[in-house]
Amino acid sequence: MSNANRQFLLAARPQGMVKPTDFEYRESPVPELGPDQVLIKTNYISLDPSMRGQMENRADYVAPLEIGDVMRAGSVGTIERSNNPAYPVGTLVGGSFGMQDYAISDGKSLPFRTFPDGTDPQAALGVLGGTGMTAYFGLLRLGEPKPGDMVVISGAAGATGSVAGQIAKLKGCTVVGLAGSDDKCQWLTGTLGFDAAINYKTQNVGTELDRLCPDGINIYFDNVGGEILDLALERIANNARVVICGGISRYNATGPIPGPVNYFNLVFRRARMEGFIVLDYASEFGAAAQEMQGWIDAGQLQQSATVIEGFTELPNALVQLFEGVNTGKLMVRTS
Ligand SMILES: NC(=O)c1ccc[n+]([C@@H]2O[C@H](COP(=O)([O-])OP(=O)(O)OC[C@H]3O[C@@H](n4cnc5c(N)ncnc54)[C@H](OP(=O)(O)O)[C@@H]3O)[C@@H](O)[C@H]2O)c1
């Protein structure tokens, strides 16, 4: 075992786009174990758009993050030492262990999920982890997909969007995804089975939505907000469900952010627009993961990840997330 715990601390509140200099690297001693505690060695650390808001204390559903704190981050790791018979050495666990090599917990102070032996750690962080759960509960509980529904998903080639789209296909929907490159669009239709994809950077999104969704959109699963949300709202069908999962286009904004101009179409179309926080479904994660593992085993759901090598790449990787480097779940392999 190494005798240093590599960490990245929050060094500055970001102004505009997040920067590597917003973090400070430090090495600390590996924490000592107390009674009932386990020592978790992280294997993969997740990069999530919500980290940007937490750096600014804008994410009000989690505790504030202060300058000098270990940067919060989701990860999967392996129990390396254990004083708790409920959690044996070698168990794969996932939780909010932070941008660091080691974390300690008794299972309650820092809650974590355990995964069955043989679970792919990349899947534990991706399709079976927080973003997979977000796709599952956002689409199924808020979107309420029915066979034949026209589903449009923004941020479709990312961790959440790619899983939401695949689940919508499983439910018999027609699925159109929006993504930021031709390669990503090709991956959505060629590999994941989306019915169509729109490159929102090079194509006219409104024109393409008119062409692909002539009878309107039944479910719009939104990961980006901004202009694309407005274009979707303009095209919703009667009784549509607009699932507000995220709004990445606003996370690095500096000035005031305009609201959706076309929100009143919710009235004309008798539609519903609803946000959610995936953590509210935590008690159901185990059952959802089991169902999703069944889909994976049956070849109906694919896990994909963009893996960046090396702990010290963490700050750069967060910048790259906002630049769209990833297809599927973005993570850094730390060990
Ligand atoms: N409600 C919840 O509980 C919850 C939980 C988890 C995540 N979320 C939200 O879900 C969304 C997706 O998160 P994720 O972790 O799965 O990330 P992700 O989609 O894997 O990665 C972010 C992607 O966003 C795209 N992007 C970046 N800037 C953009 C912009 N200005 N306009 C449009 N697209 C942009 C990039 O892809 P392109 O190449 O396509 O631009 C990038 O790959 C985020 O908004 C996040 O906050 C919500």
CSV table of N, CA and C in Angstrom, one decimal, residues 3 11 53 61 80 107 125 139 144 186 189 201 208 241 250 256 309-310 313 316 319:
chain,number,residue,atom,x,y,z
A,3,ASN,N,2.0,5.0,1.0
A,3,ASN,CA,1.8,5.7,2.2
A,3,ASN,C,1.4,7.2,2.0
A,11,ALA,N,-9.3,25.1,-4.6
A,11,ALA,CA,-8.4,26.2,-4.3
A,11,ALA,C,-9.1,27.6,-4.6
A,53,GLY,N,-21.0,23.5,-10.2
A,53,GLY,CA,-21.9,24.2,-9.3
A,53,GLY,C,-21.5,24.1,-7.8
A,61,TYR,N,-28.5,21.1,-3.1
A,61,TYR,CA,-29.0,19.9,-2.6
A,61,TYR,C,-27.9,19.1,-1.9
A,80,GLU,N,-9.7,-1.9,0.9
A,80,GLU,CA,-8.4,-2.4,1.1
A,80,GLU,C,-8.1,-2.9,2.5
A,107,GLY,N,-19.6,3.0,6.7
A,107,GLY,CA,-20.8,2.7,5.9
A,107,GLY,C,-21.9,3.7,6.2
A,125,LEU,N,-19.5,2.8,-12.0
A,125,LEU,CA,-19.4,4.2,-12.0
A,125,LEU,C,-20.4,4.9,-13.0
A,139,LEU,N,-36.0,9.2,-16.7
A,139,LEU,CA,-36.8,8.7,-17.9
A,139,LEU,C,-38.1,8.0,-17.5
A,144,GLU,N,-42.2,8.8,-18.0
A,144,GLU,CA,-43.3,7.8,-18.2
A,144,GLU,C,-43.4,7.4,-19.7
A,186,GLN,N,-23.0,9.4,-35.1
A,186,GLN,CA,-22.9,8.1,-35.7
A,186,GLN,C,-22.9,7.0,-34.7
A,189,THR,N,-26.6,6.4,-33.4
A,189,THR,CA,-27.5,5.6,-34.4
A,189,THR,C,-26.9,4.2,-34.7
A,201,LYS,N,-24.2,21.3,-33.3
A,201,LYS,CA,-23.2,22.4,-33.6
A,201,LYS,C,-23.2,22.7,-35.1
A,208,GLU,N,-34.4,20.2,-38.1
A,208,GLU,CA,-34.2,18.8,-38.0
A,208,GLU,C,-35.3,18.2,-37.1
A,241,ARG,N,-44.2,15.3,-21.7
A,241,ARG,CA,-43.4,15.4,-20.4
A,241,ARG,C,-42.0,15.9,-20.7
A,250,ARG,N,-25.6,26.2,-19.1
A,250,ARG,CA,-25.6,27.4,-18.2
A,250,ARG,C,-24.5,27.3,-17.1
A,256,PRO,N,-26.6,37.0,-16.2
A,256,PRO,CA,-27.9,36.4,-16.0
A,256,PRO,C,-28.3,35.5,-17.1
A,309,GLU,N,-6.3,8.5,-18.2
A,309,GLU,CA,-5.4,7.8,-17.3
A,309,GLU,C,-4.7,8.8,-16.4
A,310,GLY,N,-4.6,8.5,-15.1
A,310,GLY,CA,-3.7,9.2,-14.1
A,310,GLY,C,-4.4,10.2,-13.2
A,313,GLU,N,-4.5,14.0,-13.8
A,313,GLU,CA,-5.2,14.5,-14.9
A,313,GLU,C,-6.6,15.0,-14.4
A,316,ASN,N,-7.7,18.7,-15.4
A,316,ASN,CA,-7.9,18.8,-16.8
A,316,ASN,C,-9.1,18.0,-17.3
A,319,VAL,N,-12.3,20.0,-17.1
A,319,VAL,CA,-12.4,21.0,-18.1
A,319,VAL,C,-12.8,20.3,-19.4
